Tab-separated table of C-alpha atoms and ligand atoms in Angstrom:
chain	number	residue	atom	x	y	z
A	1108	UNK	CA	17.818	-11.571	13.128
A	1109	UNK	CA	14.589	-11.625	14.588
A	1110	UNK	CA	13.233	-15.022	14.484
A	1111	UNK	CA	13.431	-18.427	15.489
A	1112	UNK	CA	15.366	-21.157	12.755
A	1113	UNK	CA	14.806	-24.697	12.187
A	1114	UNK	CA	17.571	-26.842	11.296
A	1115	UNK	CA	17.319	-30.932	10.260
A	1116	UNK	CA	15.085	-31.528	13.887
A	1117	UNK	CA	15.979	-28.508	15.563
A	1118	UNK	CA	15.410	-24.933	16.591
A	1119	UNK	CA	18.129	-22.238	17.211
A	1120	UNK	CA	17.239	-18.900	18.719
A	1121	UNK	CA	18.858	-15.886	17.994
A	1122	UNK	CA	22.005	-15.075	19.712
A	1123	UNK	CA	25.255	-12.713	18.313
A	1124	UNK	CA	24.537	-10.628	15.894
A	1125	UNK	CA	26.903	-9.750	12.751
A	1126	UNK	CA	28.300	-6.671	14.016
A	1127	UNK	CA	29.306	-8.227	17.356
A	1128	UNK	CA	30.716	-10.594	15.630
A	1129	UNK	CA	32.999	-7.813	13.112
A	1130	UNK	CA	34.284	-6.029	16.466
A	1131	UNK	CA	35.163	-9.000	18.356
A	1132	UNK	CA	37.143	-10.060	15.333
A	1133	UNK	CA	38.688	-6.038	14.922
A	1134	UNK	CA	39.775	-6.560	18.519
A	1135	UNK	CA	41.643	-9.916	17.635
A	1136	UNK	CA	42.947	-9.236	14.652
A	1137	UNK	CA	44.315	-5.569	16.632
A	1138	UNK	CA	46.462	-7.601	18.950
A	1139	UNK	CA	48.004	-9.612	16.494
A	1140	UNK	CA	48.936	-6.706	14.176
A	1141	UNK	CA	51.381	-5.887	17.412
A	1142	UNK	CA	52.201	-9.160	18.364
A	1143	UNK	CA	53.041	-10.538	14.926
A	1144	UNK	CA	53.845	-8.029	12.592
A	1145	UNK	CA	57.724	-8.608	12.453
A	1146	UNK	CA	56.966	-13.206	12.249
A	1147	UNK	CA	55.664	-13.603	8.402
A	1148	UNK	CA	53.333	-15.745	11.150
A	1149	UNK	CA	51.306	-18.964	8.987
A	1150	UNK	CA	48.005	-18.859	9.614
A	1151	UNK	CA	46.345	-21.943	9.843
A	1152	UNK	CA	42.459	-22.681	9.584
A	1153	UNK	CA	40.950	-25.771	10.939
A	1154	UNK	CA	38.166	-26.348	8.664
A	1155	UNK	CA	35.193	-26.463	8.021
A	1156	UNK	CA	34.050	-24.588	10.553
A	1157	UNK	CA	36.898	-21.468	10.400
A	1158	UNK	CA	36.272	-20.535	7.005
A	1159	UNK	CA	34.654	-17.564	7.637
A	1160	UNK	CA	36.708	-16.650	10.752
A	1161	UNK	CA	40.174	-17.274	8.916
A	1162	UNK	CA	38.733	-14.756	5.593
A	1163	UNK	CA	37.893	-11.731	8.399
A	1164	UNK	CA	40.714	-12.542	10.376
A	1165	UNK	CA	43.307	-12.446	7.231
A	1166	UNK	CA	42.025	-9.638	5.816
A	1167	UNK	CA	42.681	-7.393	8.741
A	1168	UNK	CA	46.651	-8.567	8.936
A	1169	UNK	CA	48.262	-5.391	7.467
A	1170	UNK	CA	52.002	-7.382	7.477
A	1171	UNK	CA	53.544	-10.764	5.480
A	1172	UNK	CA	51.262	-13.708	6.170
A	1173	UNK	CA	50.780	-16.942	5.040
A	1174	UNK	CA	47.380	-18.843	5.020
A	1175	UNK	CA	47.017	-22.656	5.198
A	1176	UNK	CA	43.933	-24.971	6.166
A	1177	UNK	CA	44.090	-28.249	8.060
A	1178	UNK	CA	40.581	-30.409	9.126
A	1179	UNK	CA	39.974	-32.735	11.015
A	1180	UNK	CA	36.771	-33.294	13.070
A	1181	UNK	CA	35.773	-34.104	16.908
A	1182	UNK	CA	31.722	-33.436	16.827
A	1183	UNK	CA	29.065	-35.365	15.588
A	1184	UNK	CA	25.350	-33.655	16.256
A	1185	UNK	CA	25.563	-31.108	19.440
A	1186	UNK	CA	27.478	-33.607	21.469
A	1187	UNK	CA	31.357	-33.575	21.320
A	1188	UNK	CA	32.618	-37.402	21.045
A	1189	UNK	CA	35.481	-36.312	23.108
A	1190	UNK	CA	37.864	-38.000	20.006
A	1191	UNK	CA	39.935	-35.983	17.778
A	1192	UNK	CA	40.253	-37.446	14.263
A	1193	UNK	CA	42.846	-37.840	11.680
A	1194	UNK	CA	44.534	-34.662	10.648
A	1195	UNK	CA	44.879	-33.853	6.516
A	1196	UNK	CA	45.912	-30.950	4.904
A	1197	UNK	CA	49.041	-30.157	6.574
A	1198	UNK	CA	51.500	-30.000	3.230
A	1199	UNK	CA	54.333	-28.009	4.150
A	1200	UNK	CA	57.599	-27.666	6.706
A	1201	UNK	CA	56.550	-25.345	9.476
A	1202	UNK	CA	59.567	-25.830	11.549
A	1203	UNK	CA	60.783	-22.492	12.673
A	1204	UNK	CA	57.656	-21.020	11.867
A	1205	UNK	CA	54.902	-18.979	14.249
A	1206	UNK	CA	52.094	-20.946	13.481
A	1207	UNK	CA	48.434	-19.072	14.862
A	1208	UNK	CA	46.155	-21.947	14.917
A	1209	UNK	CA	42.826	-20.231	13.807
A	1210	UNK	CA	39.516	-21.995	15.093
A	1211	UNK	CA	35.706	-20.676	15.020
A	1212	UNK	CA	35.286	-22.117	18.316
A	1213	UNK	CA	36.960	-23.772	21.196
A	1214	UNK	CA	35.008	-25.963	23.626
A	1215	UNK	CA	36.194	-28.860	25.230
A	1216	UNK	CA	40.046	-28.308	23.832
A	1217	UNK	CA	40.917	-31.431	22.937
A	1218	UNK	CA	41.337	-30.204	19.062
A	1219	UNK	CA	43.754	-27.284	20.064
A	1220	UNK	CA	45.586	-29.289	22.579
A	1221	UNK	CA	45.975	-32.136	19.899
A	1222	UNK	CA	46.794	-29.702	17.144
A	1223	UNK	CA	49.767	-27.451	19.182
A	1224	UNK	CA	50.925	-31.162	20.152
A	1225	UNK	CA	51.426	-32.267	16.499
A	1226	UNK	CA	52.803	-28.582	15.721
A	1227	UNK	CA	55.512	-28.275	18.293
A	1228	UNK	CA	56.443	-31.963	16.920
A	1229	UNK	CA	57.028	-30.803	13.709
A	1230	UNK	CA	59.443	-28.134	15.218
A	1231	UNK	CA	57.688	-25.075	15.175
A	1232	UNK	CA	59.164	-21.811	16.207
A	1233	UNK	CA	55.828	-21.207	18.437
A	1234	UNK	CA	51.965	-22.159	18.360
A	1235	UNK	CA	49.641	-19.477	19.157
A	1236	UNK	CA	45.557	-20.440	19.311
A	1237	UNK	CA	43.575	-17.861	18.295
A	1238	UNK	CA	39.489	-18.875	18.149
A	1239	UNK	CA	36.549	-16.795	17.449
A	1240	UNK	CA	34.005	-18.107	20.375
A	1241	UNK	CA	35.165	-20.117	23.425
A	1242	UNK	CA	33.185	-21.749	26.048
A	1243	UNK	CA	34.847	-21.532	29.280
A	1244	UNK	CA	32.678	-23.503	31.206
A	1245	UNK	CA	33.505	-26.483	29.181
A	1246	UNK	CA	37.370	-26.100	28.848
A	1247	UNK	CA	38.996	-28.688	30.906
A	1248	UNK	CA	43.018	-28.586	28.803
A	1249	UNK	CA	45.506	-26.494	30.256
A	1250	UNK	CA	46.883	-24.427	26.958
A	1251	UNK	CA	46.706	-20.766	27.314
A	1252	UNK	CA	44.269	-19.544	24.604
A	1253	UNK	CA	46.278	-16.589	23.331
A	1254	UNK	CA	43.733	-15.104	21.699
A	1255	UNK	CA	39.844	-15.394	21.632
A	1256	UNK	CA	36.533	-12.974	20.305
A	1257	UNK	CA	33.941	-13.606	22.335
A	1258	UNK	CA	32.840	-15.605	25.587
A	1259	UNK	CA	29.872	-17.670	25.501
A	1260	UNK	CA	28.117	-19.737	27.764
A	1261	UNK	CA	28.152	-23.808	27.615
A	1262	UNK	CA	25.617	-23.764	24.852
A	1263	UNK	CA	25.778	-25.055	21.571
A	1264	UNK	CA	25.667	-22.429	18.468
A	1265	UNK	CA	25.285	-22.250	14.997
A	1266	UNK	CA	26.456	-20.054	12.116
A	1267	UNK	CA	28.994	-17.829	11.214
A	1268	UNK	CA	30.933	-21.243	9.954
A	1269	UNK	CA	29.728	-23.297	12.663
A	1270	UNK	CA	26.960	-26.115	11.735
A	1271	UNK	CA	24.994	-28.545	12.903
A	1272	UNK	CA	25.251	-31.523	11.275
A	1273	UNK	CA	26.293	-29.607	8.192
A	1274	UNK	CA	23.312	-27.406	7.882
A	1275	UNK	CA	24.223	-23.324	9.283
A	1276	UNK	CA	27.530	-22.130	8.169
A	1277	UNK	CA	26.351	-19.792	6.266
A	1278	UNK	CA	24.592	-17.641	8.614
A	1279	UNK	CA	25.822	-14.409	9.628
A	1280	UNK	CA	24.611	-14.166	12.914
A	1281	UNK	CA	25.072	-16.487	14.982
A	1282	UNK	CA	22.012	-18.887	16.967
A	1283	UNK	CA	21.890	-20.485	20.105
A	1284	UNK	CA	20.083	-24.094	20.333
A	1285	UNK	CA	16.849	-23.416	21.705
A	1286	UNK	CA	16.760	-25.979	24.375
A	1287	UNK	CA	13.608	-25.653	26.124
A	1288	UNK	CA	12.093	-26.696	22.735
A	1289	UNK	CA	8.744	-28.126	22.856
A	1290	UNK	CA	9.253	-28.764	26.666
A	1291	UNK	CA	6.225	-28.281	29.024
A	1292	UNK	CA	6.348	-28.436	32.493
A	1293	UNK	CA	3.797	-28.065	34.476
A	1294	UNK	CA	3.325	-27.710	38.587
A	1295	UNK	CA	0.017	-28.741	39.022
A	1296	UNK	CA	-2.072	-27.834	42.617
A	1297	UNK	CA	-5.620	-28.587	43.572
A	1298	UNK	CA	-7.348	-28.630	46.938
A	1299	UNK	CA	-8.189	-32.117	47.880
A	1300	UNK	CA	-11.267	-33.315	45.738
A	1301	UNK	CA	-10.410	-30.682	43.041
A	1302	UNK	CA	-9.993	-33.479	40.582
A	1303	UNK	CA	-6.439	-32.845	40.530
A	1304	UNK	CA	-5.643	-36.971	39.699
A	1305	UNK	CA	-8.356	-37.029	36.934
A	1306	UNK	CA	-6.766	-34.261	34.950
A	1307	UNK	CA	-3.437	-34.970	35.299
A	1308	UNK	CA	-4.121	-38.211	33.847
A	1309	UNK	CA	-6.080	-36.180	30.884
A	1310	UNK	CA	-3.421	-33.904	30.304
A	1311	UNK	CA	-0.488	-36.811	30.436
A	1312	UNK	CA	-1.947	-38.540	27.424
A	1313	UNK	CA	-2.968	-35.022	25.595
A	1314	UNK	CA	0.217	-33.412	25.435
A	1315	UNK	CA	2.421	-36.145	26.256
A	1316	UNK	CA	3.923	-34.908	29.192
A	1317	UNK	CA	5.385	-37.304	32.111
A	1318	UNK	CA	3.235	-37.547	35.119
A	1319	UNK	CA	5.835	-37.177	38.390
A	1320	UNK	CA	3.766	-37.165	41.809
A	1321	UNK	CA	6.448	-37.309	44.471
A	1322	UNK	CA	4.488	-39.915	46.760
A	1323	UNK	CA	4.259	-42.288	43.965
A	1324	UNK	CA	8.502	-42.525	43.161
A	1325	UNK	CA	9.329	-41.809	47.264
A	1326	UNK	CA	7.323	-45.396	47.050
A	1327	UNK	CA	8.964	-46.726	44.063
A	1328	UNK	CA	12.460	-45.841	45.405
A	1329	UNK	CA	11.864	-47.261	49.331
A	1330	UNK	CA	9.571	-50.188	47.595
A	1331	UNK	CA	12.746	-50.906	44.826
A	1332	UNK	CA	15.462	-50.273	47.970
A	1333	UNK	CA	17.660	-47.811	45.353
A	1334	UNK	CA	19.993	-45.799	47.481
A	1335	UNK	CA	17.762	-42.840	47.614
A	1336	UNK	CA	15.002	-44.754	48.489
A	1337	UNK	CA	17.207	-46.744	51.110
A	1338	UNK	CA	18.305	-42.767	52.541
A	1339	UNK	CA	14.852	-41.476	52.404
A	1340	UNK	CA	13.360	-44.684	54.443
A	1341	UNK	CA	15.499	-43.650	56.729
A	1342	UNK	CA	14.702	-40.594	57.691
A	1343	UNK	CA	11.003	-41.496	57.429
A	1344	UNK	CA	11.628	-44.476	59.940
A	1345	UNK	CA	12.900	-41.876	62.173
A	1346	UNK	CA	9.388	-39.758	62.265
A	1347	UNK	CA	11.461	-36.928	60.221
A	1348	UNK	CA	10.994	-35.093	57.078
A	1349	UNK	CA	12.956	-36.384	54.327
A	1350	UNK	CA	15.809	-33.661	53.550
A	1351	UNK	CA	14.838	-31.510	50.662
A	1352	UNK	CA	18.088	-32.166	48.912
A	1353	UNK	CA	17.163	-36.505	48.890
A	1354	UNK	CA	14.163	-35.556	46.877
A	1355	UNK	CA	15.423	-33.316	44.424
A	1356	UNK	CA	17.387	-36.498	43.790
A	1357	UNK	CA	14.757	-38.956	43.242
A	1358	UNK	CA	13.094	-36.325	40.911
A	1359	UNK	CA	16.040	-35.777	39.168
A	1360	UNK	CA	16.727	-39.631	38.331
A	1361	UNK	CA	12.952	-39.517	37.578
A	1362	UNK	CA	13.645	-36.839	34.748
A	1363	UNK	CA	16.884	-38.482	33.381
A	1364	UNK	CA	14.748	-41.350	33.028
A	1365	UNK	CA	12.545	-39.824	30.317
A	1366	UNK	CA	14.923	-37.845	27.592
A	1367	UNK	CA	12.618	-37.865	25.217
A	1368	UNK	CA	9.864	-35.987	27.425
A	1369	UNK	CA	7.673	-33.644	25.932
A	1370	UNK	CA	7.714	-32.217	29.541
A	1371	UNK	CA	6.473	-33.458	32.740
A	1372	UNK	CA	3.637	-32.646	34.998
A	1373	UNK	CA	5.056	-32.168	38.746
A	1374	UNK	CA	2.207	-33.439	41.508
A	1375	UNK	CA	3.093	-32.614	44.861
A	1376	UNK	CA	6.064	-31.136	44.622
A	1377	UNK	CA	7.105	-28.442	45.149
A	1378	UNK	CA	5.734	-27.418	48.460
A	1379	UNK	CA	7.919	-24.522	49.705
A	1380	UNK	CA	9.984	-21.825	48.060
A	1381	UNK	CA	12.843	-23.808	48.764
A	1382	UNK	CA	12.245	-26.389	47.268
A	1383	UNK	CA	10.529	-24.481	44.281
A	1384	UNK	CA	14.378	-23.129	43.729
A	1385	UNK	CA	15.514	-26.247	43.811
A	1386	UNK	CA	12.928	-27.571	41.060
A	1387	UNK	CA	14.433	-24.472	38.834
A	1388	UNK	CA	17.914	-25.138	39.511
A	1389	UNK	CA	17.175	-28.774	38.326
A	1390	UNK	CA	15.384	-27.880	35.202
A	1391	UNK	CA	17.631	-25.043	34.353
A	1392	UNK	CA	20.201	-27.744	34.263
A	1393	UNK	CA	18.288	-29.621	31.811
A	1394	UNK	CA	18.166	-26.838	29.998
A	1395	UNK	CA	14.905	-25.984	30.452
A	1396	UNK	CA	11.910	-24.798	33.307
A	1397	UNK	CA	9.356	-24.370	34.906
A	1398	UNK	CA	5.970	-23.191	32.434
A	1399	UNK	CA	3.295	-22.825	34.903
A	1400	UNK	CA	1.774	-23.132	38.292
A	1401	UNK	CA	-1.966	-24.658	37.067
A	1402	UNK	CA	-3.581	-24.485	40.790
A	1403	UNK	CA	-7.652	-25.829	40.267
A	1404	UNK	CA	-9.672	-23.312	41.926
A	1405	UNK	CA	-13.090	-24.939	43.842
A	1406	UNK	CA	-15.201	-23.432	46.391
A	1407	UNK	CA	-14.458	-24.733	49.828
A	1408	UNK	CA	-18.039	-25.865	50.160
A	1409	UNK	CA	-18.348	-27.638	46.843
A	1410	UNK	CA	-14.976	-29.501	48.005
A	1411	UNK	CA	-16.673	-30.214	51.639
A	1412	UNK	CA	-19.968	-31.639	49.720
A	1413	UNK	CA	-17.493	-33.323	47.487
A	1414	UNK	CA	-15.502	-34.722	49.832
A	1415	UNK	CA	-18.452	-36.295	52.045
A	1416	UNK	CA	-19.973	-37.554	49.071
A	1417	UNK	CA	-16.841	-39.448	48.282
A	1418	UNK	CA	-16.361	-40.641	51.589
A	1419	UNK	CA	-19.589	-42.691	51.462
A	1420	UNK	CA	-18.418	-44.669	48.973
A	1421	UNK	CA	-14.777	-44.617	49.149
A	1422	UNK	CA	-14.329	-46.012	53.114
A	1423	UNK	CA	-11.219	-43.418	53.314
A	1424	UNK	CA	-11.769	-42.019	56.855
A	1425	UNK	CA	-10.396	-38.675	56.117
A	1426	UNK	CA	-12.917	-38.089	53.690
A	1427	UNK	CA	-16.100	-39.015	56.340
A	1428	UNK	CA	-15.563	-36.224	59.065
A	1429	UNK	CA	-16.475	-33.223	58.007
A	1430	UNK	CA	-13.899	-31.052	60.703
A	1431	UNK	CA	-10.702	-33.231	59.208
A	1432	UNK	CA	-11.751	-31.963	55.541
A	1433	UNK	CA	-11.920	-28.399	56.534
A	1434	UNK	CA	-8.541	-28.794	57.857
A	1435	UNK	CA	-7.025	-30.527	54.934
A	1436	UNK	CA	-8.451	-28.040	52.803
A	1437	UNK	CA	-6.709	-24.861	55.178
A	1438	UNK	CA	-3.783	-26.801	55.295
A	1439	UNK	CA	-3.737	-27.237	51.266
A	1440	UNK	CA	-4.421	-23.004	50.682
A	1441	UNK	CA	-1.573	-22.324	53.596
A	1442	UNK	CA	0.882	-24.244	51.388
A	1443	UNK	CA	-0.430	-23.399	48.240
A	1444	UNK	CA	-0.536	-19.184	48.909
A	1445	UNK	CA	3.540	-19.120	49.706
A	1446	UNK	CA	4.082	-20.842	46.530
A	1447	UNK	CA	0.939	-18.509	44.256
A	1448	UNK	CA	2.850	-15.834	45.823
A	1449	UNK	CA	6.250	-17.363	44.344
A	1450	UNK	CA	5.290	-18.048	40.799
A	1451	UNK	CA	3.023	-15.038	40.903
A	1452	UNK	CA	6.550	-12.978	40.286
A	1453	UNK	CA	7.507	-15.166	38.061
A	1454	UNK	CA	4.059	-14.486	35.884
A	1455	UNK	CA	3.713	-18.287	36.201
A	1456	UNK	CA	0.350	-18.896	38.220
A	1457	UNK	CA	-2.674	-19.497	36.486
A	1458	UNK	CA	-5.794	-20.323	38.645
A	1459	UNK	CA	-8.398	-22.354	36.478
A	1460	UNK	CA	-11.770	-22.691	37.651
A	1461	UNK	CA	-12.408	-26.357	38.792
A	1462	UNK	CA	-15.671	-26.484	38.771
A	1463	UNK	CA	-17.801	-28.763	35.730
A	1464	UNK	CA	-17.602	-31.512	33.898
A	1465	UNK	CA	-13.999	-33.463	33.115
A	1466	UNK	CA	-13.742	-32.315	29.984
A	1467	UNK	CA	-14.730	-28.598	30.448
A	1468	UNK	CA	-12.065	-28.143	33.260
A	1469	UNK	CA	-9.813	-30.272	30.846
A	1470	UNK	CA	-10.788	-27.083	27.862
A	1471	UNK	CA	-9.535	-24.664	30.595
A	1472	UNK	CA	-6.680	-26.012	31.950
A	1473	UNK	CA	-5.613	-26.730	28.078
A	1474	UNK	CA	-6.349	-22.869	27.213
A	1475	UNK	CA	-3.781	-22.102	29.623
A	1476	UNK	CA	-1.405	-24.397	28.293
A	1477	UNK	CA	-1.612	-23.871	24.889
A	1478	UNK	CA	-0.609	-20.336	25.784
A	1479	UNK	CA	2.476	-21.107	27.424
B	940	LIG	P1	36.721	-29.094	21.131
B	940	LIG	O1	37.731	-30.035	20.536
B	940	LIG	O2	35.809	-29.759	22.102
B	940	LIG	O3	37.340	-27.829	21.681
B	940	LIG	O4	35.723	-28.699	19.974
B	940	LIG	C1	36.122	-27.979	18.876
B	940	LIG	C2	35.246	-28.269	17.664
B	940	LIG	O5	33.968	-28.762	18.032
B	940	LIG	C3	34.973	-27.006	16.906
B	940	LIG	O6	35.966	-26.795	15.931
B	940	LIG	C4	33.637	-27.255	16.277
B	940	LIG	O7	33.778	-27.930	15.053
B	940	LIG	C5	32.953	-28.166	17.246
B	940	LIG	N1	32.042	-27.399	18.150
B	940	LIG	C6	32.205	-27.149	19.466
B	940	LIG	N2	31.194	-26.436	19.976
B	940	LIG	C7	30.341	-26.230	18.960
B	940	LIG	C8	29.098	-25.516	18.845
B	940	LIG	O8	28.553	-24.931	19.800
B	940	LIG	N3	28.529	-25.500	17.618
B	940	LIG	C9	29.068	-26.124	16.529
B	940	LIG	N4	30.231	-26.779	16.586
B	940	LIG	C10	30.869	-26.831	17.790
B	941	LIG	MG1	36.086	-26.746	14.088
């Protein structure tokens, strides 16, 4: 299990492998050879997903057993719907029984809960939940899983029984959603007069991506008065730096905004290691991160020459004395070397030469990215 899989419009990674899979299941079907061996216990399966489980599961109890399936079914796509559905199947009297509720995987709970709620009202003698994976991080009931194979993060899997809008099951090993998929983001630097705006613009409308420059939604926020904007004003009105934590927020809504990203190109932010952190934590949480640092690289002279030339035309007064564009330009390396140095580690810089025509640098900055 070595490669990537593609089911309906999406791509699993690799994840458990088979023989994982056969000890966990030893060690659960081990503790309920002692615990149960003396109960004629009924097994029952909730299908579809337990098939599998419920066969390598039954075929390790060395003592009287029954084996029954129930379904029923709380998921649609990767997303629970946070109902549980009509249960069928269940065609006998199991009061006075052990029942061991057998499930491939237990996430939010409400199926188990639901399940050992229905059981005990039929009068059974006790309900034990036994499930193949469980996902901690998700749980929110309150009934003790009695016995479970393996741990896994909040991530949604596939195989081994489990599916994906019916396409999986039958995979041995088991696959994790790759959920970075197709996602490119990009933290693009450039000395003033680099051409930084030009490109960005280029590479927005080449590979789709979402343009974020943290000027332009501070002034959509204070401009629009939303409650961020409202906070941030605030500080500003005060001569002080807007908290860190404000604009990790406004970026944030920004990237909630735009589900259906192919990525997004991040334009002055961020600007420290802190707030580089921060940018990971928030993309990790989107399940995906941070591609590359793509930092234009222009000679300070050709950006002086640049700059002046500009400044004829443009009126801007910081682009007409020659002192304040040396300074803007030290001020832009001094930031820019803490975070080189940062993504440097991370094997995330890539310095492209910014010097040419548009649509050479554009060929370079897109050689990088087509790497990533
Ligand atoms: P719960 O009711 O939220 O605990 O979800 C239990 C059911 O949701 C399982 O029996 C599965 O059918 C489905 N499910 C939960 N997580 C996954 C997953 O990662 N992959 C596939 N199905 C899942
Ligand atoms: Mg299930």
């Amino acid at each position: 299990m070595d490669s990537m899989i593609k089911l309906h419009d999406l791509q699993f990674v690799p994840f458990i492998a088979e023989n994982e899979i056969q000890t966990a299941i030893d060690s659960v079907a081990d503790r309920l050879n002692k615990d149960l061996s003396d109960k004629n216990p009924l097994f029952i399966g909730v299908l579809n997903g337990a098939f599998m489980f419920v066969s390598e599961v039954v075929k390790r109890f060395k003592f009287d057993c029954e084996v029954s399936f129930i379904k029923l079914a709380s998921y649609q796509g990767t997303e629970t719907t946070n109902q549980v559905n009509k249960l069928i199947g269940l065609d006998r009297d199991i009061s006075g029984r052990t029942v061991v509720v057998l499930e491939d995987i237990v996430d939010t709970g409400n199926t188990i809960t639901a399940l050992s709620e229905v059981f005990k009202d039929q009068g059974c003698e006790d309900v034990k939940i036994a499930t193949l994976f469980f996902k901690p991080e998700a749980y929110t009931k309150k009934i003790k899983i009695d016995y479970f194979g393996i741990e896994i993060p909040n991530k949604f899997i596939v195989g081994y029984g489990l599916d994906y809008n019916g396409l999986g099951r039958n995979l041995t090993d088991v696959y994790q959603l790759k959920s970075s998929y197709n996602m490119t983001n990009l933290v693009l630097f450039g000395p003033p007069g680099a051409g930084k705006g030009t490109q960005a613009e280029v590479l927005k409308q080449k590979y789709d991506l979402v343009h974020i420059s943290t000027g332009d939604v501070f002034r959509y926020n204070i401009k629009n008065a939303t409650e961020l904007g409202t906070l941030a004003k605030s500080y500003i009105d005060k001569g002080q730096l807007v908290p860190d934590e404000v604009t990790i927020n406004m970026l944030n809504a920004e990237v909630d905004k735009n589900p259906q990203a192919q990525g997004f190109i991040f334009d002055g932010f961020p600007r420290t290691e802190a707030q580089a952190a921060s940018l990971q934590e928030l993309l990790t949480s989107k399940g995906s991160e941070v591609s590359a640092m793509v930092a234009l690289e222009v000679d300070d002279e050709v950006l002086v020459q640049r700059l002046l030339e500009r400044g004829k035309t443009s009126g801007r007064p910081d682009d007409a004395d020659e002192g304040v564009i040396r300074n803007r330009i030290k001020v832009y390396y001094d930031e820019t070397a803490i975070l080189k140095n940062y993504y440097q580690k991370q094997h995330k810089y890539f310095g492209v030469d910014g010097v040419g025509g548009i649509d050479e640098i554009t060929d370079r900055l897109s050689a990088v990215i087509d790497e990533l």
